[in-house]
Amino acid sequence: LAALDRSANVVYLARPCQYVAMAANPSCNSRYWTSHRFAKEIIKSTSLVLDDIKRVAKVENLSLIGFSGGAAVAILVAALRKDVIEIRTLAGNLDHVVLNRTKRVSQLTGSLDPTAVAPALSHIPQIHFVGSNDSVVEPYVANSYLRKTGDRRCITVVTITGPTHIDGWTERWTSLLNRPLPKCR
């Protein structure tokens, strides 16, 4: 998706330890892709990298885009910062507590909860795309996040007909990226 984005400055940033073998970096413990995937240290590390990116790119503000678990990271990072001007997510795990309870899988006990910071971000324009055929992160997850924001004027959840969790986003991304964010009325 990042390769399809024709904006002036686009950076793809994976979650820390997401694509690193433990042998290559011993500090990448397996908990960082299980119970602690949205841990405080993961979010802080991501925010520090964004500071470096801003300095190198010489930009003032950030637009964050997150896919799947990256959506939770985008929300949690935005809560730490004052320079995020918009957030877009696709198939986003925006309420892992509700998702894991519904799926009857282990809770992310060492992870921060995006819904806990949702009210503090309600002034930032956000659009959350969910796939109609996504059986991994179904639309109820984004709707749960939306309910917990309190003030919904700047936030929209849009169900896109067709995509699963993985497939169907690439061919729609350019049009979704150009879709206007909600106006904060």
Short mmCIF file of C-alpha atoms in Angstrom, two decimals, residues 12-178:
data_model
loop_
_atom_site.label_atom_id
_atom_site.label_comp_id
_atom_site.label_asym_id
_atom_site.label_seq_id
_atom_site.Cartn_x
_atom_site.Cartn_y
_atom_site.Cartn_z
CA TYR A 12 6.66 2.18 5.57
CA LEU A 13 7.32 1.36 9.18
CA ALA A 14 6.82 -2.15 10.56
CA ARG A 15 6.19 -2.85 14.22
CA PRO A 16 9.47 -3.34 16.10
CA CYS A 17 10.51 -7.00 15.94
CA GLN A 18 7.81 -7.83 13.38
CA TYR A 19 10.24 -9.00 10.69
CA VAL A 20 13.39 -9.57 12.75
CA ALA A 21 14.63 -13.02 13.73
CA MET A 22 15.39 -13.30 17.43
CA ALA A 23 18.92 -14.46 16.54
CA ALA A 24 19.49 -11.17 14.70
CA ASN A 25 18.24 -9.09 17.63
CA PRO A 26 18.08 -10.81 21.02
CA SER A 27 15.91 -7.99 22.44
CA CYS A 28 13.12 -9.14 20.09
CA ASN A 29 11.37 -11.48 22.48
CA SER A 30 8.45 -13.62 21.24
CA ARG A 31 6.11 -11.66 23.50
CA TYR A 32 6.39 -8.76 21.01
CA TRP A 33 4.37 -10.67 18.44
CA THR A 34 2.02 -12.25 20.99
CA SER A 35 0.82 -10.67 24.24
CA HIS A 36 2.95 -7.48 24.04
CA ARG A 37 2.55 -6.54 20.37
CA PHE A 38 1.19 -3.09 21.39
CA ALA A 39 3.30 -2.73 24.55
CA LYS A 40 4.33 0.68 25.85
CA GLU A 41 7.93 0.16 24.71
CA ILE A 42 6.79 -0.76 21.18
CA ILE A 43 4.70 2.39 20.92
CA LYS A 44 7.45 4.58 22.37
CA SER A 45 10.03 3.08 19.99
CA THR A 46 7.75 3.75 17.02
CA SER A 47 7.24 7.34 18.14
CA LEU A 48 11.01 7.86 18.43
CA VAL A 49 11.49 6.58 14.88
CA LEU A 50 8.83 9.03 13.71
CA ASP A 51 10.79 11.83 15.38
CA ASP A 52 13.83 10.82 13.31
CA ILE A 53 11.76 10.60 10.13
CA LYS A 54 10.32 14.08 10.70
CA ARG A 55 13.79 15.51 11.22
CA VAL A 56 15.23 13.91 8.07
CA ALA A 57 12.17 14.73 5.91
CA LYS A 58 11.90 18.23 7.40
CA VAL A 59 8.16 17.96 7.97
CA GLU A 60 6.05 19.45 10.75
CA ASN A 61 3.04 17.11 10.84
CA LEU A 62 2.28 13.46 10.33
CA SER A 63 -0.52 11.55 8.63
CA LEU A 64 -0.60 8.03 10.01
CA ILE A 65 -1.91 5.01 8.13
CA GLY A 66 -2.16 1.63 9.80
CA PHE A 67 -3.09 -1.79 8.50
CA SER A 68 -4.31 -4.56 10.84
CA GLY A 69 -2.19 -4.36 14.01
CA GLY A 70 -0.53 -1.28 12.55
CA ALA A 71 -3.85 0.49 13.04
CA ALA A 72 -3.59 -0.02 16.80
CA VAL A 73 0.01 1.23 16.68
CA ALA A 74 -1.07 4.34 14.73
CA ILE A 75 -3.77 5.16 17.29
CA LEU A 76 -1.50 4.55 20.27
CA VAL A 77 1.38 6.55 18.77
CA ALA A 78 -0.97 9.44 17.91
CA ALA A 79 -1.95 9.59 21.57
CA LEU A 80 1.67 10.35 22.49
CA ARG A 81 2.12 13.12 19.95
CA LYS A 82 0.83 16.59 19.10
CA ASP A 83 1.85 16.48 15.42
CA VAL A 84 -0.57 13.88 14.02
CA ILE A 85 -3.09 15.64 11.78
CA GLU A 86 -4.98 12.63 10.39
CA ILE A 87 -5.32 8.88 10.78
CA ARG A 88 -6.44 6.28 8.25
CA THR A 89 -6.69 2.57 8.97
CA LEU A 90 -7.51 -0.55 7.00
CA ALA A 91 -8.70 -3.81 8.58
CA GLY A 92 -7.60 -2.26 11.83
CA ASN A 93 -7.38 -4.01 15.16
CA LEU A 94 -8.72 -0.96 16.96
CA ASP A 95 -10.21 -2.84 19.93
CA HIS A 96 -8.18 -5.95 20.62
CA VAL A 97 -10.02 -6.59 23.88
CA VAL A 98 -13.38 -6.96 22.13
CA LEU A 99 -11.82 -8.81 19.18
CA ASN A 100 -10.01 -11.38 21.32
CA ARG A 101 -12.99 -11.87 23.62
CA THR A 102 -15.28 -12.47 20.63
CA LYS A 103 -12.76 -14.81 18.95
CA ARG A 104 -12.17 -16.57 22.28
CA VAL A 105 -8.41 -16.18 22.11
CA SER A 106 -5.93 -14.97 24.72
CA GLN A 107 -6.02 -11.30 25.59
CA LEU A 108 -2.99 -9.14 24.82
CA THR A 109 -2.15 -8.77 28.49
CA GLY A 110 1.01 -6.74 27.93
CA SER A 111 -0.46 -4.41 25.32
CA LEU A 112 -1.93 -0.95 25.49
CA ASP A 113 -5.58 -0.60 24.47
CA PRO A 114 -6.38 1.81 21.61
CA THR A 115 -9.89 2.37 22.98
CA ALA A 116 -8.41 3.79 26.17
CA VAL A 117 -6.95 6.72 24.21
CA ALA A 118 -9.80 7.05 21.70
CA PRO A 119 -11.52 10.00 23.45
CA ALA A 120 -8.27 11.98 23.51
CA LEU A 121 -7.95 11.55 19.72
CA SER A 122 -11.54 12.41 18.83
CA HIS A 123 -10.44 15.86 17.52
CA ILE A 124 -8.16 14.28 14.87
CA PRO A 125 -9.83 13.48 11.52
CA GLN A 126 -9.93 9.71 11.15
CA ILE A 127 -11.30 7.26 8.62
CA HIS A 128 -11.31 3.54 9.38
CA PHE A 129 -11.90 1.18 6.46
CA VAL A 130 -13.19 -2.31 7.18
CA GLY A 131 -13.60 -5.11 4.67
CA SER A 132 -17.04 -6.65 4.27
CA ASN A 133 -15.46 -10.11 3.91
CA ASP A 134 -12.85 -9.76 6.64
CA SER A 135 -13.28 -12.70 9.01
CA VAL A 136 -10.16 -11.80 11.03
CA VAL A 137 -10.94 -8.22 12.10
CA GLU A 138 -14.63 -7.84 11.42
CA PRO A 139 -16.44 -4.47 11.23
CA TYR A 140 -17.66 -4.68 14.85
CA VAL A 141 -14.07 -3.98 15.99
CA ALA A 142 -13.87 -0.53 14.37
CA ASN A 143 -17.43 0.23 15.46
CA SER A 144 -16.50 -0.61 19.05
CA TYR A 145 -13.59 1.86 18.82
CA LEU A 146 -15.91 4.48 17.34
CA ARG A 147 -18.40 4.09 20.22
CA LYS A 148 -15.61 4.57 22.76
CA THR A 149 -14.38 7.84 21.23
CA GLY A 150 -17.25 9.80 22.70
CA ASP A 151 -17.26 12.66 20.22
CA ARG A 152 -17.64 11.12 16.75
CA ARG A 153 -17.66 14.27 14.63
CA CYS A 154 -14.14 13.72 13.25
CA ILE A 155 -14.27 9.94 12.89
CA THR A 156 -15.84 7.71 10.26
CA VAL A 157 -15.97 3.94 9.85
CA VAL A 158 -16.52 2.84 6.26
CA THR A 159 -17.26 -0.74 5.24
CA ILE A 160 -15.76 -1.53 1.84
CA THR A 161 -17.53 -4.26 -0.11
CA GLY A 162 -15.27 -7.14 -1.03
CA PRO A 163 -11.96 -7.12 0.86
CA THR A 164 -10.96 -9.89 3.23
CA HIS A 165 -8.37 -9.19 5.88
CA ILE A 166 -5.52 -9.48 3.40
CA ASP A 167 -6.96 -9.50 -0.12
CA GLY A 168 -8.79 -6.77 -1.98
CA TRP A 169 -7.16 -3.70 -0.46
CA THR A 170 -4.39 -3.09 -2.99
CA GLU A 171 -6.68 -2.54 -5.97
CA ARG A 172 -8.87 -0.17 -3.93
CA TRP A 173 -6.15 1.70 -2.08
CA THR A 174 -5.67 4.65 -4.43
CA SER A 175 -9.35 5.53 -4.37
CA LEU A 176 -9.56 4.96 -0.61
CA LEU A 177 -6.49 7.12 -0.03
CA ASN A 178 -8.12 9.92 -2.02
#
